[in-house]
XYZ file of C-alpha atoms in Angstrom:
526
model
C 0.000 0.000 0.000
C 0.925 3.645 -0.268
C -0.991 6.406 1.505
C 0.074 9.813 2.762
C -3.213 11.703 2.838
C -3.412 12.276 6.629
C -1.167 13.991 9.170
C -0.221 10.854 11.089
C 1.203 9.054 8.045
C 4.215 6.892 8.891
C 7.479 8.758 9.298
C 5.910 11.894 7.803
C 6.493 10.203 4.427
C 3.750 7.685 3.757
C 2.209 4.449 5.019
C 3.458 1.362 3.208
C 3.423 -2.350 3.910
C 0.420 -4.283 5.211
C -1.339 -1.667 7.353
C -1.521 2.112 7.714
C -1.137 4.041 10.951
C -4.906 4.694 10.926
C -5.541 0.944 10.934
C -6.675 0.378 7.346
C -5.189 -2.641 5.628
C -3.271 -2.723 2.353
C -6.324 -4.359 0.725
C -8.558 -1.491 1.866
C -6.025 1.071 0.632
C -5.894 -0.693 -2.729
C -9.700 -0.742 -2.947
C -9.817 2.985 -2.160
C -7.379 3.658 -4.987
C -9.503 1.531 -7.314
C -12.595 3.467 -6.236
C -10.841 6.762 -6.916
C -9.735 5.493 -10.324
C -13.323 4.429 -11.087
C -14.625 7.886 -10.057
C -12.115 9.487 -12.414
C -13.403 7.189 -15.163
C -16.995 8.205 -14.393
C -16.068 11.893 -14.432
C -14.398 11.503 -17.844
C -17.445 9.622 -19.124
C -19.608 12.596 -18.220
C -17.485 14.779 -20.482
C -19.466 13.527 -23.478
C -22.556 12.123 -21.753
C -25.199 13.890 -19.642
C -24.933 13.331 -15.895
C -27.916 13.237 -13.538
C -28.595 13.834 -9.851
C -27.865 10.130 -9.332
C -24.439 10.605 -10.907
C -23.752 13.545 -8.603
C -24.646 11.462 -5.568
C -22.368 8.602 -6.647
C -19.466 11.019 -7.153
C -20.002 12.700 -3.765
C -20.504 9.466 -1.822
C -17.572 7.812 -3.560
C -15.187 10.631 -2.711
C -16.458 10.805 0.869
C -15.877 7.063 1.259
C -12.148 7.556 0.657
C -11.635 10.091 3.476
C -9.424 9.030 6.368
C -11.258 7.150 9.139
C -14.481 6.649 7.172
C -14.368 3.105 5.787
C -12.125 0.254 6.859
C -14.253 -2.284 5.001
C -13.015 -3.589 1.643
C -16.377 -5.238 0.962
C -18.419 -2.038 1.178
C -15.803 -0.105 -0.814
C -16.125 -2.657 -3.602
C -19.912 -2.285 -3.471
C -19.309 1.435 -4.020
C -17.066 0.629 -6.993
C -19.904 -1.463 -8.466
C -22.257 1.512 -8.075
C -19.774 3.689 -9.954
C -19.508 1.145 -12.768
C -23.289 0.766 -12.939
C -23.684 4.534 -13.197
C -21.087 4.693 -15.957
C -22.908 1.967 -17.892
C -26.220 3.760 -17.409
C -25.085 7.101 -18.800
C -22.901 5.562 -21.539
C -24.607 2.270 -22.484
C -22.560 -0.046 -24.664
C -19.331 1.818 -24.036
C -17.849 -1.032 -22.015
C -18.376 -3.555 -24.821
C -17.235 -1.285 -27.657
C -14.764 -3.030 -30.000
C -13.095 0.255 -30.912
C -12.477 1.711 -27.482
C -11.420 5.350 -27.365
C -10.119 5.172 -23.794
C -12.045 8.271 -22.780
C -14.103 6.374 -20.216
C -11.415 4.078 -18.840
C -10.764 3.944 -15.127
C -7.545 5.556 -13.969
C -4.578 3.796 -12.400
C -3.659 5.796 -9.290
C -0.103 4.481 -9.469
C 0.414 7.057 -12.202
C 0.031 9.770 -9.569
C 1.939 8.046 -6.777
C 4.895 7.418 -9.136
C 4.829 10.792 -10.904
C 7.384 13.593 -10.635
C 7.260 14.775 -7.018
C 5.890 18.248 -7.839
C 3.150 16.835 -10.070
C 2.364 14.218 -7.447
C 2.214 16.957 -4.828
C -0.196 19.190 -6.750
C -2.417 16.302 -7.838
C -2.504 15.075 -4.236
C -3.493 18.548 -3.033
C -6.258 18.545 -5.613
C -7.472 15.032 -4.825
C -7.396 15.416 -1.056
C -8.991 18.844 -1.372
C -11.985 17.559 -3.333
C -12.377 14.679 -0.908
C -12.887 17.317 1.774
C -15.258 19.306 -0.438
C -17.270 16.140 -1.078
C -17.657 15.574 2.676
C -19.215 19.026 3.100
C -21.306 18.537 -0.048
C -22.575 15.241 1.328
C -23.822 16.769 4.597
C -25.635 19.474 2.650
C -27.008 16.979 0.116
C -28.718 14.778 2.735
C -30.574 17.896 3.891
C -31.721 18.606 0.337
C -29.190 21.319 -0.546
C -26.931 21.075 -3.600
C -24.821 23.405 -5.723
C -24.295 22.794 -9.427
C -21.095 24.840 -9.221
C -19.708 22.481 -6.580
C -20.875 19.336 -8.353
C -19.475 20.466 -11.707
C -16.081 21.188 -10.167
C -15.833 17.698 -8.658
C -16.106 16.253 -12.176
C -13.617 18.775 -13.532
C -11.102 18.090 -10.773
C -11.381 14.313 -11.113
C -10.854 14.513 -14.871
C -7.885 16.840 -14.335
C -6.186 14.192 -12.207
C -5.952 11.936 -15.265
C -4.404 14.569 -17.522
C -0.737 14.979 -18.390
C -0.314 18.541 -17.142
C 2.541 20.644 -15.825
C 2.706 22.634 -12.592
C 1.580 25.856 -14.292
C -1.579 24.123 -15.532
C -2.335 22.227 -12.312
C -1.847 25.066 -9.850
C -4.890 27.137 -10.943
C -7.174 24.098 -10.568
C -5.739 23.392 -7.107
C -6.416 26.972 -6.016
C -9.882 26.855 -7.591
C -10.648 24.077 -5.108
C -10.499 26.696 -2.364
C -12.942 28.959 -4.196
C -15.414 26.134 -4.763
C -15.065 24.923 -1.184
C -16.084 28.379 0.053
C -19.302 28.007 -1.950
C -19.783 24.527 -0.543
C -19.236 25.604 3.068
C -21.699 28.470 2.629
C -24.203 25.954 1.259
C -23.726 23.657 4.254
C -24.024 26.577 6.672
C -27.341 27.535 5.073
C -28.528 23.915 5.089
C -27.802 23.513 8.806
C -29.193 26.853 9.978
C -32.336 26.732 7.829
C -32.998 23.179 9.028
C -32.043 23.395 12.704
C -32.053 27.133 13.482
C -29.340 29.626 14.368
C -26.917 28.219 17.002
C -27.074 29.969 20.368
C -24.400 30.027 23.096
C -25.016 26.945 25.208
C -23.361 25.399 28.260
C -22.974 21.625 27.905
C -22.587 19.229 30.808
C -19.993 16.454 30.793
C -21.983 14.384 33.276
C -23.507 11.071 32.154
C -26.721 10.370 34.024
C -27.678 6.912 35.225
C -29.705 4.717 32.902
C -29.570 3.656 29.236
C -27.758 5.960 26.809
C -26.394 6.312 23.286
C -23.246 8.217 22.327
C -23.332 9.820 18.861
C -20.085 10.777 17.178
C -19.055 12.130 13.788
C -20.578 15.218 12.147
C -23.985 14.435 10.675
C -26.694 16.486 12.407
C -29.454 14.791 10.428
C -28.582 11.397 11.898
C -28.659 12.884 15.391
C -32.062 14.457 14.749
C -33.506 11.165 13.479
C -32.104 9.306 16.483
C -33.561 11.879 18.877
C -36.962 11.427 17.248
C -36.811 7.634 17.489
C -35.647 7.594 21.136
C -38.058 10.191 22.492
C -40.049 8.840 25.427
C -38.080 5.576 25.607
C -35.991 6.385 28.658
C -32.740 6.632 26.703
C -30.431 9.616 27.032
C -28.355 10.862 24.104
C -24.814 12.232 24.439
C -22.663 13.827 21.789
C -19.002 12.995 21.254
C -16.209 14.722 19.354
C -17.430 16.905 16.496
C -21.065 16.434 17.533
C -20.669 18.790 20.526
C -21.972 21.891 18.620
C -25.312 20.111 18.063
C -26.352 21.302 21.536
C -26.505 24.892 20.253
C -29.113 24.321 17.512
C -32.698 25.145 18.648
C -34.267 22.256 16.726
C -31.914 19.767 18.397
C -31.596 21.183 21.914
C -35.383 21.152 22.316
C -35.151 17.398 22.951
C -34.860 17.011 26.720
C -33.055 13.674 26.417
C -30.138 15.295 24.544
C -28.281 15.507 27.831
C -24.653 16.468 27.314
C -21.280 15.578 25.844
C -19.269 12.450 26.574
C -15.531 12.258 26.062
C -13.234 14.377 23.948
C -11.752 14.140 20.453
C -11.863 11.185 18.069
C -8.372 9.824 18.745
C -9.248 9.126 22.407
C -12.237 6.921 21.656
C -10.469 3.571 22.122
C -9.700 4.584 25.711
C -12.929 6.469 26.395
C -15.244 3.819 24.919
C -13.599 0.848 26.659
C -16.268 -1.043 28.640
C -18.783 1.774 28.104
C -22.280 0.467 29.040
C -23.979 2.310 26.200
C -24.430 2.093 22.435
C -22.178 4.133 20.131
C -23.268 5.456 16.730
C -20.703 6.604 14.155
C -22.195 8.939 11.561
C -19.189 10.121 9.490
C -15.400 10.130 9.528
C -13.678 9.879 12.929
C -13.993 6.089 13.288
C -11.062 4.260 14.844
C -10.866 0.459 14.709
C -13.083 -0.608 17.647
C -11.443 -2.486 20.513
C -12.834 -5.892 21.450
C -14.059 -4.499 24.766
C -16.725 -2.364 23.072
C -16.980 -3.614 19.471
C -20.328 -5.291 20.167
C -21.966 -1.925 20.931
C -20.676 0.032 17.932
C -22.993 0.916 15.034
C -22.297 2.780 11.804
C -24.410 4.612 9.249
C -24.007 6.670 6.059
C -20.698 5.794 4.318
C -18.979 4.747 7.560
C -18.132 1.048 7.594
C -16.033 -1.406 9.567
C -16.000 -5.216 9.208
C -18.378 -6.880 11.654
C -19.999 -3.622 12.807
C -23.808 -3.434 12.446
C -24.686 -0.855 9.794
C -27.872 1.228 9.797
C -28.856 1.715 6.168
C -30.517 4.639 4.404
C -33.917 3.717 5.827
C -32.549 5.039 9.142
C -34.225 2.536 11.424
C -32.134 2.877 14.580
C -33.918 0.019 16.379
C -30.723 -2.090 16.748
C -28.948 0.850 18.401
C -31.893 1.517 20.706
C -32.211 -2.157 21.685
C -28.493 -2.377 22.478
C -28.694 0.723 24.703
C -31.644 -0.747 26.615
C -29.891 -4.103 26.929
C -26.702 -2.542 28.332
C -28.656 -0.408 30.782
C -26.094 2.347 31.247
C -24.505 3.344 34.550
C -26.191 2.550 37.866
C -25.327 6.026 39.161
C -24.529 9.391 37.575
C -20.912 9.800 36.430
C -19.121 13.133 36.226
C -16.485 13.286 33.496
C -13.865 15.943 32.859
C -12.112 17.490 29.898
C -8.380 17.218 29.266
C -7.664 20.108 31.654
C -10.079 19.043 34.399
C -13.103 21.147 33.442
C -16.574 19.654 33.886
C -18.555 21.836 31.472
C -18.108 23.013 27.900
C -19.579 25.961 26.017
C -20.475 26.024 22.336
C -22.769 27.936 19.970
C -20.716 31.027 19.108
C -21.403 30.773 15.389
C -21.178 33.733 13.039
C -24.849 34.534 13.648
C -24.169 35.165 17.336
C -20.825 36.923 16.941
C -21.937 39.232 14.144
C -25.004 40.310 16.129
C -22.515 41.762 18.609
C -20.132 43.104 15.934
C -20.550 46.734 17.015
C -19.802 45.809 20.611
C -16.694 43.880 19.546
C -15.453 46.685 17.311
C -15.929 49.209 20.113
C -14.000 46.945 22.511
C -11.104 46.726 20.048
C -11.049 50.494 19.483
C -11.136 51.090 23.230
C -8.207 48.731 23.741
C -10.195 46.186 25.754
C -9.578 43.533 23.102
C -6.039 43.589 21.735
C -5.997 40.556 19.451
C -8.028 37.613 18.130
C -6.629 34.114 17.646
C -8.369 31.478 15.540
C -7.016 28.298 17.109
C -8.800 25.403 15.477
C -8.705 22.401 13.238
C -8.364 18.657 13.610
C -7.040 16.876 16.658
C -4.877 13.787 16.427
C -2.659 11.366 18.285
C 0.781 12.449 17.080
C 3.102 14.123 19.561
C 3.274 17.903 19.445
C -0.412 18.690 19.732
C 0.008 19.866 23.321
C 1.358 22.986 21.567
C -2.216 24.198 21.111
C -3.030 23.793 24.808
C 0.093 25.670 25.856
C -0.472 28.363 23.245
C -4.008 29.091 24.449
C -2.953 29.067 28.095
C -0.293 31.696 27.351
C -2.528 34.107 25.431
C -2.885 37.469 27.248
C -6.090 38.236 29.141
C -7.021 40.978 26.656
C -7.235 38.543 23.726
C -10.026 36.292 22.423
C -9.685 32.731 21.126
C -12.087 31.661 18.391
C -12.077 27.919 17.858
C -13.784 25.166 15.897
C -13.408 21.481 14.985
C -12.174 18.789 17.363
C -8.770 20.404 17.997
C -10.570 22.573 20.564
C -10.740 19.649 22.983
C -7.117 20.427 23.830
C -8.301 23.544 25.672
C -12.089 24.025 25.490
C -12.632 23.086 29.144
C -10.316 25.873 30.343
C -11.869 28.835 32.141
C -9.946 31.860 30.860
C -12.492 34.401 32.009
C -14.236 36.940 29.793
C -13.859 40.327 28.108
C -16.797 42.731 28.010
C -19.366 40.003 28.369
C -17.661 37.629 25.915
C -15.953 34.446 27.090
C -12.323 34.458 26.017
C -12.796 31.050 24.357
C -15.644 31.010 21.828
C -16.470 27.697 20.160
C -17.794 28.381 16.646
C -18.738 24.763 15.907
C -17.593 21.804 13.844
C -14.899 21.843 11.184
C -17.989 21.941 8.948
C -18.600 25.445 10.329
C -15.305 26.950 9.125
C -17.354 29.207 6.851
C -18.535 31.015 9.975
C -14.987 31.925 10.999
C -14.310 33.260 7.509
C -17.539 35.268 7.574
C -16.596 36.843 10.915
C -13.090 37.732 9.676
C -14.461 39.361 6.537
C -17.101 41.286 8.518
C -14.494 42.599 10.970
C -12.275 43.680 8.082
C -15.187 45.618 6.614
C -15.943 47.203 9.989
C -12.344 48.370 10.372
C -12.097 49.294 6.677
C -9.043 47.123 6.120
C -8.023 43.789 4.630
C -8.282 40.537 6.587
C -4.483 40.362 6.735
C -4.420 43.760 8.470
C -6.751 42.697 11.283
C -5.450 41.988 14.777
C -6.128 38.337 13.970
C -3.789 35.338 13.838
C -4.659 31.853 12.600
C -3.079 28.905 14.365
C -4.375 25.753 12.717
C -4.003 22.042 13.290
C -4.665 19.574 10.521
C -5.273 15.850 10.280
C -7.336 14.901 7.257
C -8.757 16.065 3.950
C -11.371 18.535 5.161
C -8.529 20.524 6.692
C -6.858 20.512 3.270
C -9.812 22.086 1.475
C -10.247 24.670 4.265
C -6.594 25.651 3.897
C -7.097 26.012 0.136
C -10.102 28.268 0.834
C -7.998 30.510 3.064
C -5.377 30.704 0.315
C -8.088 31.553 -2.235
C -9.113 34.461 0.003
C -5.522 35.657 0.103
C -5.138 35.087 3.836
C -1.485 34.976 4.862
C 0.712 34.261 7.892
C -1.075 31.043 8.840
C 0.668 28.889 11.439
C 0.129 25.199 10.627
C 0.942 22.040 12.549
C 1.781 19.852 14.263
C 3.702 18.826 11.140
C 3.433 19.899 7.527
C 1.688 17.601 5.014
C 3.879 14.806 3.659
C 2.390 15.329 0.197
C 3.831 18.840 -0.117
C 6.990 18.675 -2.228
C 9.778 21.157 -1.417
C 8.900 23.264 -4.480
C 5.166 23.354 -3.717
C 5.887 24.164 -0.079
C 8.228 26.942 -1.142
C 5.483 28.390 -3.342
C 3.100 28.474 -0.366
C 5.712 30.038 1.888
C 6.689 32.721 -0.637
C 3.141 33.626 -1.665
C 1.181 33.077 1.549
C 3.851 33.068 4.271
C 2.627 29.786 5.758
C 4.734 28.848 8.786
C 5.077 25.610 10.756
C 4.257 25.943 14.438
C 7.263 26.176 16.743
C 7.535 27.160 20.390
C 4.181 28.489 21.732
C 5.730 31.443 23.544
C 7.928 32.488 20.633
C 5.088 32.113 18.107
C 2.791 34.166 20.335
C 5.352 36.968 20.567
C 5.670 37.050 16.771
C 1.896 37.248 16.299
C 1.490 40.052 18.799
C 4.416 41.917 17.221
């Protein structure tokens, strides 16, 4: 196998051999490459044949399936490949049996990318991993009935581009276009979530698990949580969020359910320890799955494109009866249990989306002009298991008392239980939501720039980001599309960035690797 699409890849070079660091086998990695090659073939087929909404869905689901920590199941990946082939045959009937094949609809061999010149491999990897992230956001919007033809069209274009013999000058504009399209996609998802579930409101979330049967829901998909809340209402089962599901507590249409009790645990990489011997059912809705340990494998359920061998899967009919029955069978804890965050806190706060922050924009601007708020830090992104991520905890702890920390995604679990006080009625740590809510942070930055009549790069704002998987890649490309510079990125730089591509990013966008928290903080504050 060869895979270097996530931050924890072996030796910061790439996972090879029989198994990746994430736990996927060489056979699964091979199947994912075959699926990607089939998607490229489908995209090329649509160059001369009309696609449909079904084709769009296959493209989006197929790309989402190849994200890190989504599917560890070769069987279900091959079922997805069959769906791709069936869709290709449907829109181009007879093409597969043509005696004079043109090659325009052939599947692509991903080895051509992995063995290409390192700069071409780097740019094509940026493009591929970027659109995998875009597809994840597009998927969450799609299941709520929201789609963008601009986004869908670009996924076809990008996939077809991967198969072309192009130079760096031709590839680079398509890579950067990924950021532009992802901005559209994130705006679409933001609208889908807020129009469906309401505007998030600041909410305090307990980390206590009450006695009795319960289900822990992890991942990102708010629709799955809503359906589960509906099906468990009145059945004596409490629901707890985990990881990226924490922001669900801030949405009016979700928090109205009294049995949505609180948040259990922290970020995704701690689940094997946190879920061990847990007397409750666990539902995985999107990426963030780690190979389940034997001690709790019998109570794990998956849905959507998430899949692991032997794990019970809830299909598109969304009948969560098996999950409910398992929760009732296990019975939960006999007494209430109080859990804590990484730093010992017992409560978390979320719900500071752009709707809330921008309502107080005048108040924030006045506080900055009066000197009450000196600087803003966006400290967010993916969490992970690799050493060096304590940087983000230490960085936040050392920020001065006249600064505000905006955060989102699961990287916030490194510090979101800290009590750093408040400034002018605002808590110093404001959780803006999931990684899916990165659009909100961009919207706030742009609005503040307009209020101060300056560019985003001139704001008293520094971005300190952590990355792990492909959604972080497309968010980074969006920031580059917006011309945002001086981003600090860590805990290590992507293995798929060649020296020349990295140099381009450094020269044009002044991207820096994180270093010592104190020294970095001094640089940002000037």
